[in-house]
Amino acid sequence: MDRSTEIREFLRTRRARITPEQARLAPDPRVRRVPGLRREEVAQLAGVSVDYYIRLERGRTQGVSEAVLEAVARALQLDDTERAHLFDLAQPTATRARPKRPLSPQRISPVMYRALDSLSTPALIQGRRMDVLAANRLGCALFADFQARPHRERNFARFVFLDEAAQSLYADWEKAAGDCVATLHLYAGRHPDDPQLTELIGELSLHSDTFRRIWADHDVLAHATGTKRLHHPLVGDLTLDYVVLAVEGDPDQTLVILTPEPASPSAEALGILASWTSTTTAGPHATDETHRAV
């Protein structure tokens, strides 16, 4: 991923969404030729020179300070996730001075396998680039049996955009697709030099017009909690709340757990799905050999 292009497009799309009224700027009689704020207006709000802001938006971030990035984040009314993404893209001087280390291999610990096995609701472990590292039996039954797929296809973004079953599964597929892209954008800010990410983005861009369109929005999202509405081919409609938990020791690994409201139709449907899958081999489904680095 080209960091200069990413920061340019991210800042451009952020200022395009803010009106002068939202920024509490004085009325301007000039005809506006761009949506949202002009570059000089962002510079004014951030308290920096127009030339300085233009250089920043062009991706020329050498020597940029954290104070300037904080001011730009306030001017563009960025939320916490967007602010963190801006800092990742711009790499202020204090951050850039730290030595870069290559990405270490991702491993799933035995205790995480046991945790998956103990859960009576769908659960999976996601790694970098939304790779699915493991899922319990009910997680595979709810979404897809990632274990049965070729290694490179064990990825949630590929499932959402390239598997026709995903469009039938999600009641609001467009929202699911947007969340997927926003999650990948956030990861790209942290790991722009990940060659497997570049391969993934290229593949999705080649095969999905929707992916290309949403990727150009440059939205970012950090999953924590939310709700998924699904239409499962075996048990019908499901409304499941999810929580995303960080896995200690690996900031790019998360445990995703989905649960229904107690005594709800979704809980009943999930119970039926669980009974239909109970005859399969017990235990979580690792998407690679146990303990193998991915």
CSV table of C-alpha atoms in Angstrom, one decimal:
chain,number,residue,atom,x,y,z
A,1,MET,CA,0.0,0.0,0.0
A,2,ASP,CA,1.3,3.5,-0.9
A,3,ARG,CA,1.3,5.5,2.3
A,4,SER,CA,1.3,8.9,0.5
A,5,THR,CA,-1.8,8.0,-1.5
A,6,GLU,CA,-3.6,6.6,1.5
A,7,ILE,CA,-3.1,9.8,3.6
A,8,ARG,CA,-4.0,12.0,0.7
A,9,GLU,CA,-7.2,10.2,0.0
A,10,PHE,CA,-8.1,9.8,3.7
A,11,LEU,CA,-7.7,13.6,4.4
A,12,ARG,CA,-9.5,14.5,1.2
A,13,THR,CA,-12.5,12.3,2.0
A,14,ARG,CA,-12.6,13.5,5.6
A,15,ARG,CA,-12.8,17.2,4.7
A,16,ALA,CA,-15.3,16.5,1.9
A,17,ARG,CA,-17.8,15.3,4.4
A,18,ILE,CA,-17.8,18.4,6.7
A,19,THR,CA,-19.8,21.5,5.7
A,20,PRO,CA,-18.6,25.0,6.6
A,21,GLU,CA,-21.7,25.2,8.9
A,22,GLN,CA,-20.6,22.1,10.7
A,23,ALA,CA,-17.2,23.6,11.1
A,24,ARG,CA,-18.7,26.9,12.4
A,25,LEU,CA,-17.0,29.0,9.7
A,26,ALA,CA,-18.3,32.4,8.7
A,27,PRO,CA,-20.4,32.4,5.5
A,28,ASP,CA,-18.4,32.7,2.3
A,29,PRO,CA,-20.0,34.4,-0.7
A,30,ARG,CA,-17.6,32.6,-3.2
A,31,VAL,CA,-19.0,29.7,-5.2
A,32,ARG,CA,-17.8,26.4,-3.7
A,33,ARG,CA,-16.3,24.1,-6.3
A,34,VAL,CA,-15.6,21.3,-3.9
A,35,PRO,CA,-17.8,19.3,-1.5
A,36,GLY,CA,-17.1,20.1,2.2
A,37,LEU,CA,-14.2,22.2,3.3
A,38,ARG,CA,-11.5,23.8,1.2
A,39,ARG,CA,-7.9,23.0,2.1
A,40,GLU,CA,-7.3,26.6,3.3
A,41,GLU,CA,-10.3,26.3,5.6
A,42,VAL,CA,-8.9,23.1,7.2
A,43,ALA,CA,-5.6,24.9,7.6
A,44,GLN,CA,-7.3,27.9,9.2
A,45,LEU,CA,-9.2,25.6,11.6
A,46,ALA,CA,-6.0,23.6,12.4
A,47,GLY,CA,-3.9,26.8,12.9
A,48,VAL,CA,-1.3,25.9,10.3
A,49,SER,CA,-0.3,27.5,7.1
A,50,VAL,CA,-2.1,26.6,3.9
A,51,ASP,CA,1.2,25.4,2.3
A,52,TYR,CA,1.9,23.2,5.3
A,53,TYR,CA,-1.5,21.6,5.2
A,54,ILE,CA,-1.3,21.1,1.4
A,55,ARG,CA,2.0,19.3,1.8
A,56,LEU,CA,0.5,17.1,4.5
A,57,GLU,CA,-2.5,16.2,2.3
A,58,ARG,CA,-0.2,15.3,-0.5
A,59,GLY,CA,1.4,12.8,1.7
A,60,ARG,CA,4.6,14.7,2.5
A,61,THR,CA,4.7,14.0,6.2
A,62,GLN,CA,8.4,14.1,6.9
A,63,GLY,CA,8.9,16.0,10.2
A,64,VAL,CA,5.2,16.3,11.0
A,65,SER,CA,4.6,16.6,14.7
A,66,GLU,CA,2.0,15.0,16.9
A,67,ALA,CA,0.6,18.5,17.8
A,68,VAL,CA,-0.1,19.3,14.1
A,69,LEU,CA,-1.8,16.0,13.6
A,70,GLU,CA,-3.9,16.5,16.7
A,71,ALA,CA,-4.9,20.0,15.4
A,72,VAL,CA,-5.8,18.5,12.0
A,73,ALA,CA,-7.8,15.7,13.6
A,74,ARG,CA,-9.8,18.3,15.6
A,75,ALA,CA,-10.4,20.5,12.5
A,76,LEU,CA,-11.7,17.5,10.6
A,77,GLN,CA,-13.8,16.3,13.6
A,78,LEU,CA,-12.2,12.8,13.5
A,79,ASP,CA,-13.4,10.2,15.9
A,80,ASP,CA,-11.0,8.1,18.0
A,81,THR,CA,-10.6,5.4,15.3
A,82,GLU,CA,-10.0,7.9,12.5
A,83,ARG,CA,-7.5,9.9,14.6
A,84,ALA,CA,-5.5,6.7,15.3
A,85,HIS,CA,-5.6,5.9,11.6
A,86,LEU,CA,-4.3,9.4,10.7
A,87,PHE,CA,-1.4,8.9,13.1
A,88,ASP,CA,-0.6,5.5,11.6
A,89,LEU,CA,-0.6,6.9,8.1
A,90,ALA,CA,1.4,10.1,8.9
A,91,GLN,CA,3.9,8.5,11.3
A,92,PRO,CA,4.8,11.6,13.3
A,93,THR,CA,8.5,12.1,14.1
A,94,ALA,CA,8.3,10.5,17.5
A,95,THR,CA,6.8,7.4,16.0
A,96,ARG,CA,9.0,7.2,13.0
A,97,ALA,CA,12.1,7.2,15.2
A,98,ARG,CA,11.2,3.8,16.6
A,99,PRO,CA,12.9,0.9,14.8
A,100,LYS,CA,10.6,-1.1,12.5
A,101,ARG,CA,10.3,-4.8,13.2
A,102,PRO,CA,9.0,-7.4,10.7
A,103,LEU,CA,5.6,-9.0,11.4
A,104,SER,CA,6.0,-12.0,13.7
A,105,PRO,CA,4.2,-15.2,12.8
A,106,GLN,CA,0.7,-15.5,14.2
A,107,ARG,CA,0.0,-18.6,16.4
A,108,ILE,CA,-3.1,-19.8,18.3
A,109,SER,CA,-2.3,-20.9,21.8
A,110,PRO,CA,-3.7,-24.1,23.2
A,111,VAL,CA,-5.8,-22.2,25.7
A,112,MET,CA,-7.5,-20.3,22.9
A,113,TYR,CA,-8.4,-23.6,21.2
A,114,ARG,CA,-9.9,-24.7,24.5
A,115,ALA,CA,-11.8,-21.5,24.9
A,116,LEU,CA,-13.3,-21.9,21.4
A,117,ASP,CA,-14.3,-25.5,22.3
A,118,SER,CA,-16.0,-24.4,25.5
A,119,LEU,CA,-18.3,-21.8,23.9
A,120,SER,CA,-21.8,-22.8,23.1
A,121,THR,CA,-22.3,-20.0,20.6
A,122,PRO,CA,-20.6,-19.2,17.3
A,123,ALA,CA,-17.1,-18.0,17.7
A,124,LEU,CA,-14.0,-17.5,15.6
A,125,ILE,CA,-10.5,-16.1,15.8
A,126,GLN,CA,-9.5,-13.6,13.3
A,127,GLY,CA,-5.9,-12.6,12.5
A,128,ARG,CA,-4.2,-10.1,10.2
A,129,ARG,CA,-6.1,-9.0,7.0
A,130,MET,CA,-9.3,-10.6,8.5
A,131,ASP,CA,-7.8,-14.1,8.0
A,132,VAL,CA,-9.8,-16.7,9.9
A,133,LEU,CA,-7.3,-18.6,12.0
A,134,ALA,CA,-9.9,-20.9,13.7
A,135,ALA,CA,-13.6,-21.3,14.4
A,136,ASN,CA,-15.6,-23.5,16.6
A,137,ARG,CA,-18.1,-26.0,15.2
A,138,LEU,CA,-21.1,-23.6,15.4
A,139,GLY,CA,-19.1,-20.7,13.9
A,140,CYS,CA,-18.3,-22.9,10.9
A,141,ALA,CA,-22.0,-23.9,10.6
A,142,LEU,CA,-23.1,-20.3,10.8
A,143,PHE,CA,-20.7,-18.7,8.2
A,144,ALA,CA,-18.6,-21.2,6.3
A,145,ASP,CA,-16.3,-24.1,6.9
A,146,PHE,CA,-13.1,-22.2,6.4
A,147,GLN,CA,-11.1,-25.3,7.3
A,148,ALA,CA,-12.2,-27.0,4.1
A,149,ARG,CA,-11.1,-24.1,1.9
A,150,PRO,CA,-7.6,-23.5,0.4
A,151,HIS,CA,-5.3,-21.7,2.8
A,152,ARG,CA,-5.4,-18.3,1.0
A,153,GLU,CA,-9.2,-18.4,0.9
A,154,ARG,CA,-9.6,-18.6,4.7
A,155,ASN,CA,-10.3,-14.9,4.9
A,156,PHE,CA,-13.5,-13.2,5.9
A,157,ALA,CA,-13.1,-10.4,3.4
A,158,ARG,CA,-12.8,-12.9,0.6
A,159,PHE,CA,-15.8,-14.7,1.9
A,160,VAL,CA,-17.9,-11.5,2.0
A,161,PHE,CA,-17.0,-10.3,-1.5
A,162,LEU,CA,-16.2,-13.4,-3.5
A,163,ASP,CA,-18.6,-16.0,-2.1
A,164,GLU,CA,-22.2,-15.8,-3.4
A,165,ALA,CA,-23.4,-17.5,-0.2
A,166,ALA,CA,-22.4,-14.4,1.8
A,167,GLN,CA,-24.8,-12.2,-0.2
A,168,SER,CA,-27.6,-14.5,0.8
A,169,LEU,CA,-26.5,-14.9,4.3
A,170,TYR,CA,-26.3,-11.2,5.3
A,171,ALA,CA,-29.7,-9.4,5.6
A,172,ASP,CA,-27.8,-6.2,4.9
A,173,TRP,CA,-24.9,-7.3,2.7
A,174,GLU,CA,-23.9,-3.8,1.7
A,175,LYS,CA,-23.4,-2.8,5.4
A,176,ALA,CA,-21.4,-6.0,6.0
A,177,ALA,CA,-19.3,-5.2,3.0
A,178,GLY,CA,-18.7,-1.7,4.1
A,179,ASP,CA,-17.6,-2.8,7.6
A,180,CYS,CA,-15.2,-5.3,6.0
A,181,VAL,CA,-13.5,-2.6,3.9
A,182,ALA,CA,-13.3,-0.2,6.8
A,183,THR,CA,-11.6,-2.8,8.9
A,184,LEU,CA,-9.1,-3.5,6.1
A,185,HIS,CA,-8.4,0.2,5.8
A,186,LEU,CA,-7.6,0.4,9.5
A,187,TYR,CA,-5.3,-2.6,9.2
A,188,ALA,CA,-3.6,-1.1,6.1
A,189,GLY,CA,-2.7,2.0,8.2
A,190,ARG,CA,-0.8,-0.1,10.7
A,191,HIS,CA,0.8,-2.5,8.2
A,192,PRO,CA,1.0,-0.8,4.8
A,193,ASP,CA,4.0,-2.9,3.8
A,194,ASP,CA,2.3,-6.3,4.3
A,195,PRO,CA,2.6,-8.1,1.0
A,196,GLN,CA,-0.3,-10.4,1.7
A,197,LEU,CA,-2.5,-7.3,2.3
A,198,THR,CA,-1.5,-5.9,-1.1
A,199,GLU,CA,-2.4,-9.2,-2.7
A,200,LEU,CA,-5.7,-9.3,-1.0
A,201,ILE,CA,-6.7,-5.7,-2.0
A,202,GLY,CA,-5.6,-6.4,-5.5
A,203,GLU,CA,-7.7,-9.5,-5.8
A,204,LEU,CA,-10.8,-8.0,-4.3
A,205,SER,CA,-10.4,-4.9,-6.5
A,206,LEU,CA,-10.1,-7.0,-9.6
A,207,HIS,CA,-13.2,-9.2,-8.9
A,208,SER,CA,-15.6,-6.8,-7.1
A,209,ASP,CA,-16.9,-3.5,-8.3
A,210,THR,CA,-18.5,-3.0,-4.9
A,211,PHE,CA,-15.2,-3.4,-3.2
A,212,ARG,CA,-13.5,-0.8,-5.4
A,213,ARG,CA,-16.3,1.7,-4.8
A,214,ILE,CA,-16.3,1.3,-1.0
A,215,TRP,CA,-12.5,1.2,-0.8
A,216,ALA,CA,-12.5,4.7,-2.4
A,217,ASP,CA,-14.5,6.0,0.6
A,218,HIS,CA,-11.5,5.5,2.9
A,219,ASP,CA,-13.7,4.9,6.0
A,220,VAL,CA,-12.2,3.1,9.0
A,221,LEU,CA,-13.8,1.0,11.6
A,222,ALA,CA,-12.6,-0.8,14.8
A,223,HIS,CA,-15.0,-3.5,15.7
A,224,ALA,CA,-15.9,-3.8,19.4
A,225,THR,CA,-19.6,-4.7,19.7
A,226,GLY,CA,-22.6,-4.7,17.3
A,227,THR,CA,-25.4,-6.7,15.8
A,228,LYS,CA,-25.5,-8.9,12.7
A,229,ARG,CA,-28.8,-9.8,11.0
A,230,LEU,CA,-28.5,-13.1,9.0
A,231,HIS,CA,-30.6,-15.3,6.9
A,232,HIS,CA,-29.2,-18.8,7.3
A,233,PRO,CA,-30.1,-21.4,4.6
A,234,LEU,CA,-31.0,-24.0,7.2
A,235,VAL,CA,-32.6,-22.2,10.2
A,236,GLY,CA,-33.8,-18.9,8.7
A,237,ASP,CA,-33.5,-15.4,10.2
A,238,LEU,CA,-31.1,-14.7,13.0
A,239,THR,CA,-30.3,-11.6,14.9
A,240,LEU,CA,-27.0,-12.0,16.8
A,241,ASP,CA,-25.1,-9.6,19.0
A,242,TYR,CA,-21.3,-9.8,18.7
A,243,VAL,CA,-18.3,-8.8,20.8
A,244,VAL,CA,-14.7,-8.6,19.6
A,245,LEU,CA,-12.1,-9.3,22.2
A,246,ALA,CA,-8.4,-8.7,21.9
A,247,VAL,CA,-6.1,-11.8,22.3
A,248,GLU,CA,-3.3,-11.1,24.7
A,249,GLY,CA,0.1,-11.2,23.2
A,250,ASP,CA,-1.0,-10.5,19.6
A,251,PRO,CA,-2.6,-7.1,18.8
A,252,ASP,CA,-3.7,-8.3,15.4
A,253,GLN,CA,-5.6,-11.3,16.7
A,254,THR,CA,-9.2,-11.1,18.0
A,255,LEU,CA,-11.8,-13.5,19.4
A,256,VAL,CA,-15.2,-12.8,17.9
A,257,ILE,CA,-18.2,-14.2,19.8
A,258,LEU,CA,-21.9,-14.0,18.6
A,259,THR,CA,-24.8,-14.5,20.9
A,260,PRO,CA,-28.6,-14.3,20.6
A,261,GLU,CA,-31.0,-12.6,23.0
A,262,PRO,CA,-32.1,-15.3,25.6
A,263,ALA,CA,-35.4,-17.0,24.8
A,264,SER,CA,-35.7,-15.3,21.5
A,265,PRO,CA,-36.5,-16.9,18.1
A,266,SER,CA,-32.8,-16.4,17.2
A,267,ALA,CA,-31.8,-18.4,20.3
A,268,GLU,CA,-34.2,-21.2,19.3
A,269,ALA,CA,-32.9,-21.2,15.7
A,270,LEU,CA,-29.3,-21.3,16.9
A,271,GLY,CA,-30.2,-24.2,19.1
A,272,ILE,CA,-31.6,-26.1,16.2
A,273,LEU,CA,-28.4,-25.3,14.2
A,274,ALA,CA,-26.3,-26.5,17.1
A,275,SER,CA,-28.2,-29.8,17.3
A,276,TRP,CA,-27.8,-30.4,13.6
A,277,THR,CA,-24.0,-29.9,13.9
A,278,SER,CA,-23.6,-31.9,17.1
A,279,THR,CA,-22.9,-35.2,15.3
A,280,THR,CA,-19.7,-33.8,13.8
A,281,THR,CA,-16.3,-34.1,15.5
A,282,ALA,CA,-16.2,-32.1,18.7
A,283,GLY,CA,-13.8,-29.3,19.2
A,284,PRO,CA,-12.8,-26.1,17.4
A,285,HIS,CA,-11.8,-26.2,13.7
A,286,ALA,CA,-8.3,-24.8,13.3
A,287,THR,CA,-7.9,-23.4,9.8
A,288,ASP,CA,-4.3,-24.6,9.8
A,289,GLU,CA,-2.4,-27.3,11.6
A,290,THR,CA,-2.4,-26.8,15.3
A,291,HIS,CA,0.2,-24.3,16.5
A,292,ARG,CA,1.5,-23.7,12.9
A,293,ALA,CA,2.5,-20.1,12.4
A,294,VAL,CA,0.4,-18.1,9.9
